[in-house]
Coordinates of C-alpha atoms and ligand atoms in Angstrom, one line a residue:
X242 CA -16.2 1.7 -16.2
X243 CA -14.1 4.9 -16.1
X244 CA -14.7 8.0 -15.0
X245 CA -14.3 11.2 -16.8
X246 CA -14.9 14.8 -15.2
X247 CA -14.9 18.0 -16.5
X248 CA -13.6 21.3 -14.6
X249 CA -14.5 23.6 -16.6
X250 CA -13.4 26.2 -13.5
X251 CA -14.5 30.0 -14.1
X252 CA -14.9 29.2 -18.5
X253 CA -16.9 29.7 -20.6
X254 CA -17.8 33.7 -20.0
X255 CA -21.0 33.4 -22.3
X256 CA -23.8 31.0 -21.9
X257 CA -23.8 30.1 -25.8
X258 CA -20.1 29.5 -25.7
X259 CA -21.0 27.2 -22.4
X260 CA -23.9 25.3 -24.8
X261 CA -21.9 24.8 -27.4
X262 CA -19.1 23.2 -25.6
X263 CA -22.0 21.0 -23.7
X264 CA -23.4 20.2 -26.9
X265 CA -20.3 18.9 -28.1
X266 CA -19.6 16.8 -25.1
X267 CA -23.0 15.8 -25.2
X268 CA -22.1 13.9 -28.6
X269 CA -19.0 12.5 -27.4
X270 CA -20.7 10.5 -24.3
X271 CA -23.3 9.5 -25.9
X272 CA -20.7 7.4 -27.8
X273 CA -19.6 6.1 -25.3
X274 CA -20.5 2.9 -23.9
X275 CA -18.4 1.9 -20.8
X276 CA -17.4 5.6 -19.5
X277 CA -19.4 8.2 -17.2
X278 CA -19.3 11.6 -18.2
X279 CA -19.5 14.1 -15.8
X280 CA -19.1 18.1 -16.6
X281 CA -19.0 20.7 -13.6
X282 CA -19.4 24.2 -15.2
X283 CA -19.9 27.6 -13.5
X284 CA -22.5 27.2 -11.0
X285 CA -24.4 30.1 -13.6
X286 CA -24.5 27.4 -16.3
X287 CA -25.6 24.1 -14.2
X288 CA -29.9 24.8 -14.9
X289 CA -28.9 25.3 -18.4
X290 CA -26.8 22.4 -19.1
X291 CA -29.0 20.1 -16.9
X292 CA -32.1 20.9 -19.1
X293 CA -29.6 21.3 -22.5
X294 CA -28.5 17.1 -21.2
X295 CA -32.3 15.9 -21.4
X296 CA -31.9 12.0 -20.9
X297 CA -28.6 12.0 -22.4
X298 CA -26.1 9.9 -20.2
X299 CA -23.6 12.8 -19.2
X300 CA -24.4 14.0 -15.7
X301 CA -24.0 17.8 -13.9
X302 CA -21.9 18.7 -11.3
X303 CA -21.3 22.3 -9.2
X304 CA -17.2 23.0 -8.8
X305 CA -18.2 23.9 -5.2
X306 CA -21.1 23.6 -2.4
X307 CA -21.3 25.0 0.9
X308 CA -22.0 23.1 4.5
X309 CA -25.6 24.5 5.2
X310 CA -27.8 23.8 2.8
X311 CA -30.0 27.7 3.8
X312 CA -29.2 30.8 5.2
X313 CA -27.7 34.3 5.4
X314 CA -24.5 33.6 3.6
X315 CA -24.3 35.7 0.5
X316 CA -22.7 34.4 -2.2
X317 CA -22.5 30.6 -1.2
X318 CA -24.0 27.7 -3.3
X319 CA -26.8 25.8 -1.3
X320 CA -26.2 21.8 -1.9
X321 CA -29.6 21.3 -1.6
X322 CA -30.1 24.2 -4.6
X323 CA -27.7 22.6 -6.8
X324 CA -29.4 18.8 -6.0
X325 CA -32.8 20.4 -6.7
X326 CA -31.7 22.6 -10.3
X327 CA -30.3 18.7 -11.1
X328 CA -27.0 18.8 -10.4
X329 CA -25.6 15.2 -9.4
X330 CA -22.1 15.8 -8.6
X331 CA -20.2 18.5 -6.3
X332 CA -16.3 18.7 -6.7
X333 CA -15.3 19.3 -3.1
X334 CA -11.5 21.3 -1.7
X335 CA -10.3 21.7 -5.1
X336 CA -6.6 22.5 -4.7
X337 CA -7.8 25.9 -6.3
X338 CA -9.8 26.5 -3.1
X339 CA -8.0 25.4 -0.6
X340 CA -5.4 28.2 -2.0
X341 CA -8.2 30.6 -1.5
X342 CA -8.1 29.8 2.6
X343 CA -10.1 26.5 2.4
X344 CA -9.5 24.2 5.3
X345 CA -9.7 20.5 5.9
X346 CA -12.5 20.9 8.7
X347 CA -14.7 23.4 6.0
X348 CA -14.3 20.8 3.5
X349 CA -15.3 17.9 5.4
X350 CA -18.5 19.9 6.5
X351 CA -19.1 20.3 2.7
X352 CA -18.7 16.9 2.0
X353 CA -20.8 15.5 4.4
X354 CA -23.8 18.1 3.2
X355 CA -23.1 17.2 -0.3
X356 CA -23.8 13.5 0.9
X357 CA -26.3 14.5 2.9
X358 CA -28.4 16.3 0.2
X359 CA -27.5 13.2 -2.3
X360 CA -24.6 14.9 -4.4
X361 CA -21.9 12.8 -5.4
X362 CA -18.9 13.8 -3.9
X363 CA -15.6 14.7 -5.6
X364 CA -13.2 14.9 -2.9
X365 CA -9.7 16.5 -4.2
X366 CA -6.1 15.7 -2.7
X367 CA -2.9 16.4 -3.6
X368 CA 0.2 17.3 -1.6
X369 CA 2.3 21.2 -3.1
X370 CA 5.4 19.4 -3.0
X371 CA 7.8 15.7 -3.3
X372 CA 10.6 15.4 -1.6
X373 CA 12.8 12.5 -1.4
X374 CA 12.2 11.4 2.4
X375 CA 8.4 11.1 1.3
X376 CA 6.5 13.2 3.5
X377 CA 4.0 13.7 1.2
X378 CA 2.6 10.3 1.7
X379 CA 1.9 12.2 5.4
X380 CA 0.7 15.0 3.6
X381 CA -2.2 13.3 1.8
X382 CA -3.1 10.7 4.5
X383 CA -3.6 14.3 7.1
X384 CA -5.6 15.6 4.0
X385 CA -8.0 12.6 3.8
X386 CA -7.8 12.1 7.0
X387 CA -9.5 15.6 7.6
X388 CA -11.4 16.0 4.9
X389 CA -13.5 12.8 5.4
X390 CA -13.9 13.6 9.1
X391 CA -17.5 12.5 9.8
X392 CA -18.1 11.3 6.0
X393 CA -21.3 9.1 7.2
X394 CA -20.0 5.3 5.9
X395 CA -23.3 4.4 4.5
X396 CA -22.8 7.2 1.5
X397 CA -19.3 5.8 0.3
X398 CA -21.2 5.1 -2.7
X399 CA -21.7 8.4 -3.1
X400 CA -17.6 9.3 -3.0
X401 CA -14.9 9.7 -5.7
X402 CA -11.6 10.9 -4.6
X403 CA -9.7 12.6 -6.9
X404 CA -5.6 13.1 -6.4
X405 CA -4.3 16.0 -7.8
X406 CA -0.2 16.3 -7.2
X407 CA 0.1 20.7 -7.2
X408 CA 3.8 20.0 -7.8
X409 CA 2.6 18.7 -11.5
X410 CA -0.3 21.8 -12.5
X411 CA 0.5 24.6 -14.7
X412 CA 3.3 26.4 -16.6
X413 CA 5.7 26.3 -13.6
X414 CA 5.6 22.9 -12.9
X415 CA 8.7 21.0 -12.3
X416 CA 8.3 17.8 -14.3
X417 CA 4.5 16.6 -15.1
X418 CA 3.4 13.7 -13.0
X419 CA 3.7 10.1 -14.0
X420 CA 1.6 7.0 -14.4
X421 CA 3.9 5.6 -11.5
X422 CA 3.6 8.5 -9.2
X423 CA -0.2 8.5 -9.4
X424 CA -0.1 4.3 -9.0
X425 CA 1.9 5.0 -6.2
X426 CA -0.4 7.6 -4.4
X427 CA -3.2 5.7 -5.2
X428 CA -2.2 2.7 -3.3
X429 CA -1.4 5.0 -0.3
X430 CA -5.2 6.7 -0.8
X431 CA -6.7 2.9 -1.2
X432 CA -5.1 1.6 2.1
X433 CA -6.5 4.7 3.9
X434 CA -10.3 4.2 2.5
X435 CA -9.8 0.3 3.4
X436 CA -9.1 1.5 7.0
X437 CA -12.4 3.8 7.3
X438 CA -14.9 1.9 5.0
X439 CA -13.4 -1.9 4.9
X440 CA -11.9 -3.9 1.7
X441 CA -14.8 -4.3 0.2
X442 CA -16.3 -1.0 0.2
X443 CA -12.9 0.8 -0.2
X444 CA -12.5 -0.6 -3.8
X445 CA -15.7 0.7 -5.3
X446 CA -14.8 4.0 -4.4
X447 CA -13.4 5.6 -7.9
X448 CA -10.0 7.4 -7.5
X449 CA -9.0 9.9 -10.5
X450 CA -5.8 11.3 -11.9
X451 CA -6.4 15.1 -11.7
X452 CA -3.4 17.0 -13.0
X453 CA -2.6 18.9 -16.3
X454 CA -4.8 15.6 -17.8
X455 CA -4.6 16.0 -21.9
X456 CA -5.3 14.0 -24.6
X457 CA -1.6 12.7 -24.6
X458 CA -1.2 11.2 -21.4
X459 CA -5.0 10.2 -20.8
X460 CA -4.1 6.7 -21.7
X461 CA -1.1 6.1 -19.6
X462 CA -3.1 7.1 -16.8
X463 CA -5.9 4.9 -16.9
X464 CA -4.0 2.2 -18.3
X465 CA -0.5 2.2 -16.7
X466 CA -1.5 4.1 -13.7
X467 CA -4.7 2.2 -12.8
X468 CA -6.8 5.3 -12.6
X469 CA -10.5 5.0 -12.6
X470 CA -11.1 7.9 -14.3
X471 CA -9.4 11.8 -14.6
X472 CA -10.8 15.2 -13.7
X473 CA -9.4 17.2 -16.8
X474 CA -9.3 21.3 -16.4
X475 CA -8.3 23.0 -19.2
X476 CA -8.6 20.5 -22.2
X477 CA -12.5 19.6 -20.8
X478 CA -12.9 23.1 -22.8
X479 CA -11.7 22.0 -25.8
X480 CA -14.1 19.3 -27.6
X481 CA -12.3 18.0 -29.8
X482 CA -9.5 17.2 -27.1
X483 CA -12.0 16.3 -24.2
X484 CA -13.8 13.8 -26.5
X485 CA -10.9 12.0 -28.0
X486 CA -10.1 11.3 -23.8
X487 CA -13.4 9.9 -23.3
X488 CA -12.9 7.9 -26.2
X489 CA -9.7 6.7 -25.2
X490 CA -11.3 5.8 -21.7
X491 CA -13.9 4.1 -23.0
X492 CA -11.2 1.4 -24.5
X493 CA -10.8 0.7 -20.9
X494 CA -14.0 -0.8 -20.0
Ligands
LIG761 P1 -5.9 21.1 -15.3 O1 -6.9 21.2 -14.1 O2 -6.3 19.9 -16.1 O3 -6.1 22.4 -16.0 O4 -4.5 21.0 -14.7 C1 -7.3 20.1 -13.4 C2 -8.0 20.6 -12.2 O5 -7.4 21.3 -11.4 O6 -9.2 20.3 -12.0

């Protein structure tokens, strides 16, 4: 079973564009037999997309939820708001806000009241650069290290990790990440999770390719790579694209 998520970051501006992009997405999971869907819009567009997916198996995340679940902080996303408007899933220390100023100890405090309030938990890693003595193997193991700080064990059910190489996003990137660096990194984020959770525990815990994901290299990541799913940005926008991926995933069982 593979795991597809959608960023859909601050798109659509409209809340018909947003419906008709659900709508379509809608479609393409219900296709599906073996493969979760799971789109995080604008926290704007999460009551309308919850009702718009009925009992349709595609579930609604927030890109984003605060530690507290009340209180005088204008602006911020209660966890326990986004559980109760039906949200399921909250993508947590997106490389996109840990460039705004987002720390390790702020994102473990999110996690853990994501958990807390019964939200899935998207955790994101990723290290800005490779070099060639390999200290971004350090990189990522401080990130998760930090970032699961208190992460109570009995909700690891209730966490995906999600590495996402910064190196590898956007028009400036280097080179694009491969199947092997991802297997790689993945064995590195494994052997970390096996340390806090155990064996056992440590390989139900889904961990997703997250970088510059397209319909084109979908495949090689879930197959070649190993990936239990991919948290797609861009493309999740684009129907036609994002469906052909879940398709493709669903081939994987
Ligand atoms: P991208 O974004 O697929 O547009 O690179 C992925 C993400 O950052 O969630």
């Amino acid at each position: 079973m593979k795991l597809i998520v959608a960023n859909w970051k601050m798109y659509p501006k409209t809340v018909a564009e947003a419906k008709a992009i659900f709508s379509g997405i809608k479609k393409g999971a219900s296709r599906a037999k073996h493969t979760r869907v799971v789109v995080c819009p604008p926290h704007l567009f999460v009551g309308g997309l919850v009702a718009a997916a009925g009992k349709a198996r595609i579930a609604i995340g927030g890109q984003n939820a605060f530690f507290d679940d009340e209180g005088a902080k204008t602006g911020e996303t209660s966890p326990a708001a986004l559980k109760n408007i039906g949200a399921t899933y909250a993508i947590v220390g997106h490389s996109e806000r840990r460039a705004l100023g987002e720390t390790d100890e702020v994102i473990a405090a999110k996690a853990c009241a994501a958990v807390r309030n019964k939200l899935s938990v998207i955790l994101c890693v990723g290290e800005h650069n490779r070099d060639e003595h390999g200290a971004y193997f350090a990189e990522v193991s401080a990130q998760l290290r930090a970032s699961l700080a208190g992460f109570p064990k009995t909700e690891a059910k209730r966490l995906v990790v999600a590495y996402e190489p910064i190196w590898a996003i956007g028009a400036k990137a280097k080179r694009a990440a491969t199947p092997p660096d991802f297997c790689e990194m993945s064995i590195l984020i494994r052997r970390y999770l096996t340390e806090l959770f155990g064996k056992k525990v440590a390989f139900t815990i889904p961990i997703l390719y997250g970088g510059s994901v397209d319909d084109r290299n979908a495949l090689p990541f879930l197959v070649e790579g190993g990936a239990d799913g991919l948290l797609v940005g861009r493309v999740s926008l684009d129907v036609g694209k994002f469906n052909t991926i879940i398709t493709l995933a669903d081939t994987c069982k």
